[in-house]
Amino acid sequence: MSALFLILSVISGLFIGRLTHFELHGKAVEIILYALVFLVGLDLSKEKIEKRFLKGILMTIISTIVGTLIFAFILSLFLPLKKLETLLAASGFGWYSLSAVIITSTYSAYIGSISFFANVLRELIAIIISPFALKKSRYGTISVAGATSMDTLLGIISMYSDRETALISFGHGFVVSILVPVFVNLFLKLLGV
């Protein structure tokens, strides 16, 4: 029932937005997102952090990075791009705004655009599958969310799972977000930029 409500909310928002041409100022969306993360943080504050949380966060981070890069490498075998360019585009780990801007400004608008769309697609897939996938694999779902597991997807993950999973999701997203510029710059250096 909750998954249906989430999907209907998105569809209703799209429909009303198109009909009324309603626009939120860019800062308003950001403030609402921070408020959502704050509320999830308040809820998570009731949890006692244990070593198993840290182990879960670490294993999920490693799985996210290794899985993303392996998938990008395999995909590079079928794309008319250099292998390093495909790895560079994927190294946004879901943070499309940062990775695309860095890549576009320092390397190539074409690869920056690919990075943007690949990472937006990653986030959309995570939004769509989360309500269902969390029942089967909470760590896998967090991994698919990538860097967005601490912001955009955190509300959905906390709604469809437990506090422990939400805590792991936040920690995972926080660390992966820190690693995005590290990996983007690593692949830029390997490309000779």
Short mmCIF file of C-alpha atoms in Angstrom, two decimals:
data_model
loop_
_atom_site.label_atom_id
_atom_site.label_comp_id
_atom_site.label_asym_id
_atom_site.label_seq_id
_atom_site.Cartn_x
_atom_site.Cartn_y
_atom_site.Cartn_z
CA MET A 1 0.00 0.00 0.00
CA SER A 2 2.82 2.43 0.85
CA ALA A 3 4.57 1.76 -2.48
CA LEU A 4 1.36 2.53 -4.33
CA PHE A 5 0.99 5.76 -2.34
CA LEU A 6 4.56 6.77 -3.25
CA ILE A 7 4.02 6.10 -6.96
CA LEU A 8 0.65 7.91 -6.95
CA SER A 9 2.26 10.88 -5.16
CA VAL A 10 4.90 11.23 -7.87
CA ILE A 11 2.33 10.87 -10.67
CA SER A 12 -0.01 13.39 -8.97
CA GLY A 13 2.85 15.84 -8.56
CA LEU A 14 3.78 15.52 -12.23
CA PHE A 15 0.16 15.95 -13.31
CA ILE A 16 -0.53 18.98 -11.09
CA GLY A 17 2.81 20.54 -12.01
CA ARG A 18 2.06 20.24 -15.74
CA LEU A 19 -1.48 21.57 -15.41
CA THR A 20 -0.73 24.51 -13.13
CA HIS A 21 2.86 25.26 -14.22
CA PHE A 22 3.67 25.28 -10.50
CA GLU A 23 7.32 25.93 -9.75
CA LEU A 24 9.25 25.73 -6.53
CA HIS A 25 12.22 28.03 -6.28
CA GLY A 26 15.45 26.01 -6.44
CA LYS A 27 16.29 26.85 -2.83
CA ALA A 28 12.83 25.73 -1.64
CA VAL A 29 13.42 22.22 -2.98
CA GLU A 30 16.80 22.14 -1.26
CA ILE A 31 15.32 23.36 2.04
CA ILE A 32 12.54 20.75 1.90
CA LEU A 33 15.11 18.04 1.19
CA TYR A 34 17.24 19.15 4.16
CA ALA A 35 14.13 19.20 6.36
CA LEU A 36 13.35 15.63 5.32
CA VAL A 37 16.92 14.52 6.11
CA PHE A 38 16.68 16.37 9.46
CA LEU A 39 13.44 14.55 10.36
CA VAL A 40 14.95 11.19 9.44
CA GLY A 41 17.99 12.13 11.56
CA LEU A 42 15.73 12.87 14.53
CA ASP A 43 14.13 9.48 14.12
CA LEU A 44 17.52 7.78 13.80
CA SER A 45 18.85 9.51 16.93
CA LYS A 46 16.92 6.96 18.96
CA GLU A 47 19.23 4.22 17.70
CA LYS A 48 22.38 3.23 19.50
CA ILE A 49 25.29 2.93 17.06
CA GLU A 50 26.95 -0.46 17.31
CA LYS A 51 29.86 -2.10 15.51
CA ARG A 52 27.47 -4.05 13.29
CA PHE A 53 26.20 -0.75 11.85
CA LEU A 54 29.74 0.27 10.95
CA LYS A 55 30.40 -3.14 9.39
CA GLY A 56 27.17 -2.88 7.37
CA ILE A 57 28.09 0.61 6.19
CA LEU A 58 31.61 -0.44 5.20
CA MET A 59 30.48 -3.55 3.31
CA THR A 60 27.78 -1.59 1.48
CA ILE A 61 30.26 1.15 0.49
CA ILE A 62 32.72 -1.40 -0.88
CA SER A 63 29.93 -3.19 -2.75
CA THR A 64 28.70 0.10 -4.24
CA ILE A 65 32.10 1.18 -5.51
CA VAL A 66 33.27 -2.21 -6.77
CA GLY A 67 29.87 -3.07 -8.29
CA THR A 68 29.54 0.28 -10.05
CA LEU A 69 33.03 0.15 -11.52
CA ILE A 70 32.73 -3.50 -12.62
CA PHE A 71 29.38 -2.78 -14.29
CA ALA A 72 30.83 0.33 -15.99
CA PHE A 73 33.85 -1.65 -17.21
CA ILE A 74 31.62 -4.38 -18.67
CA LEU A 75 29.42 -1.73 -20.28
CA SER A 76 32.51 -0.06 -21.76
CA LEU A 77 33.11 -3.18 -23.87
CA PHE A 78 29.91 -2.35 -25.79
CA LEU A 79 30.17 1.45 -25.97
CA PRO A 80 32.15 3.63 -28.40
CA LEU A 81 33.99 5.24 -25.47
CA LYS A 82 37.35 4.69 -23.85
CA LYS A 83 37.12 2.37 -20.86
CA LEU A 84 38.39 5.14 -18.59
CA GLU A 85 35.70 7.53 -19.91
CA THR A 86 32.98 5.03 -19.01
CA LEU A 87 34.50 4.57 -15.55
CA LEU A 88 34.72 8.36 -15.21
CA ALA A 89 31.04 8.80 -16.11
CA ALA A 90 30.01 6.12 -13.59
CA SER A 91 32.18 7.51 -10.79
CA GLY A 92 29.46 9.98 -9.82
CA PHE A 93 27.86 7.07 -7.92
CA GLY A 94 24.47 8.78 -8.28
CA TRP A 95 25.59 12.36 -7.53
CA TYR A 96 24.81 13.64 -11.00
CA SER A 97 25.11 17.37 -10.36
CA LEU A 98 28.65 17.27 -8.99
CA SER A 99 30.19 14.63 -11.26
CA ALA A 100 28.68 16.09 -14.44
CA VAL A 101 29.88 19.61 -13.64
CA ILE A 102 33.44 18.51 -12.82
CA ILE A 103 33.68 16.30 -15.91
CA THR A 104 32.17 18.93 -18.24
CA SER A 105 34.37 21.75 -16.97
CA THR A 106 37.64 19.79 -16.96
CA TYR A 107 37.33 17.10 -19.63
CA SER A 108 34.37 16.88 -22.01
CA ALA A 109 30.79 18.14 -22.21
CA TYR A 110 29.88 14.90 -23.99
CA ILE A 111 31.20 12.65 -21.19
CA GLY A 112 29.79 15.08 -18.62
CA SER A 113 26.35 14.69 -20.22
CA ILE A 114 26.68 10.91 -20.20
CA SER A 115 27.62 11.07 -16.52
CA PHE A 116 24.65 13.30 -15.78
CA PHE A 117 22.11 11.04 -17.48
CA ALA A 118 23.65 7.80 -16.17
CA ASN A 119 23.54 9.07 -12.60
CA VAL A 120 20.01 10.51 -12.94
CA LEU A 121 18.91 7.14 -14.32
CA ARG A 122 20.57 5.43 -11.35
CA GLU A 123 18.60 7.60 -8.94
CA LEU A 124 15.32 7.05 -10.80
CA ILE A 125 15.84 3.28 -10.82
CA ALA A 126 16.55 3.40 -7.08
CA ILE A 127 13.38 5.43 -6.44
CA ILE A 128 11.26 3.01 -8.44
CA ILE A 129 12.67 -0.25 -7.04
CA SER A 130 13.23 0.75 -3.40
CA PRO A 131 9.72 0.08 -2.06
CA PHE A 132 9.84 -3.46 -3.47
CA ALA A 133 13.56 -4.29 -3.37
CA LEU A 134 14.04 -3.37 0.30
CA LYS A 135 11.96 -6.41 1.22
CA LYS A 136 14.49 -8.68 -0.54
CA SER A 137 17.85 -6.92 -0.15
CA ARG A 138 18.24 -3.82 1.98
CA TYR A 139 21.98 -3.49 1.37
CA GLY A 140 21.59 -4.05 -2.37
CA THR A 141 18.95 -1.35 -2.54
CA ILE A 142 21.15 1.09 -0.63
CA SER A 143 24.01 0.26 -2.99
CA VAL A 144 21.86 1.00 -6.05
CA ALA A 145 20.96 4.37 -4.50
CA GLY A 146 24.66 5.25 -4.26
CA ALA A 147 25.38 8.74 -2.97
CA THR A 148 21.65 9.53 -2.92
CA SER A 149 21.08 7.04 -0.09
CA MET A 150 21.70 9.84 2.41
CA ASP A 151 19.39 12.44 0.89
CA THR A 152 16.90 11.83 -1.91
CA LEU A 153 16.40 8.13 -1.17
CA LEU A 154 16.77 8.32 2.62
CA GLY A 155 13.09 9.11 3.18
CA ILE A 156 11.98 6.23 0.96
CA ILE A 157 14.48 3.81 2.50
CA SER A 158 13.44 4.76 6.05
CA MET A 159 9.75 4.44 5.11
CA TYR A 160 10.08 0.92 3.69
CA SER A 161 12.65 -0.54 6.07
CA ASP A 162 13.78 -0.28 9.69
CA ARG A 163 15.89 2.22 11.62
CA GLU A 164 19.04 0.13 11.28
CA THR A 165 18.74 0.13 7.50
CA ALA A 166 18.08 3.88 7.46
CA LEU A 167 21.16 4.47 9.61
CA ILE A 168 23.30 2.34 7.31
CA SER A 169 21.80 4.17 4.33
CA PHE A 170 22.74 7.56 5.75
CA GLY A 171 26.30 6.51 6.64
CA HIS A 172 26.74 4.86 3.25
CA GLY A 173 25.51 7.92 1.35
CA PHE A 174 27.67 10.26 3.42
CA VAL A 175 30.89 8.34 2.73
CA VAL A 176 30.08 7.64 -0.93
CA SER A 177 29.36 11.36 -1.44
CA ILE A 178 32.79 12.19 -0.03
CA LEU A 179 34.35 9.64 -2.39
CA VAL A 180 32.70 11.02 -5.57
CA PRO A 181 35.24 13.85 -6.14
CA VAL A 182 38.07 11.46 -5.24
CA PHE A 183 37.07 8.93 -7.91
CA VAL A 184 36.15 11.55 -10.52
CA ASN A 185 39.55 13.20 -10.10
CA LEU A 186 41.32 9.83 -10.10
CA PHE A 187 39.83 8.91 -13.48
CA LEU A 188 40.50 12.40 -14.83
CA LYS A 189 44.17 12.01 -13.88
CA LEU A 190 44.28 8.56 -15.49
CA LEU A 191 42.89 10.18 -18.66
CA GLY A 192 45.73 12.70 -18.53
CA VAL A 193 43.72 15.75 -17.45
#
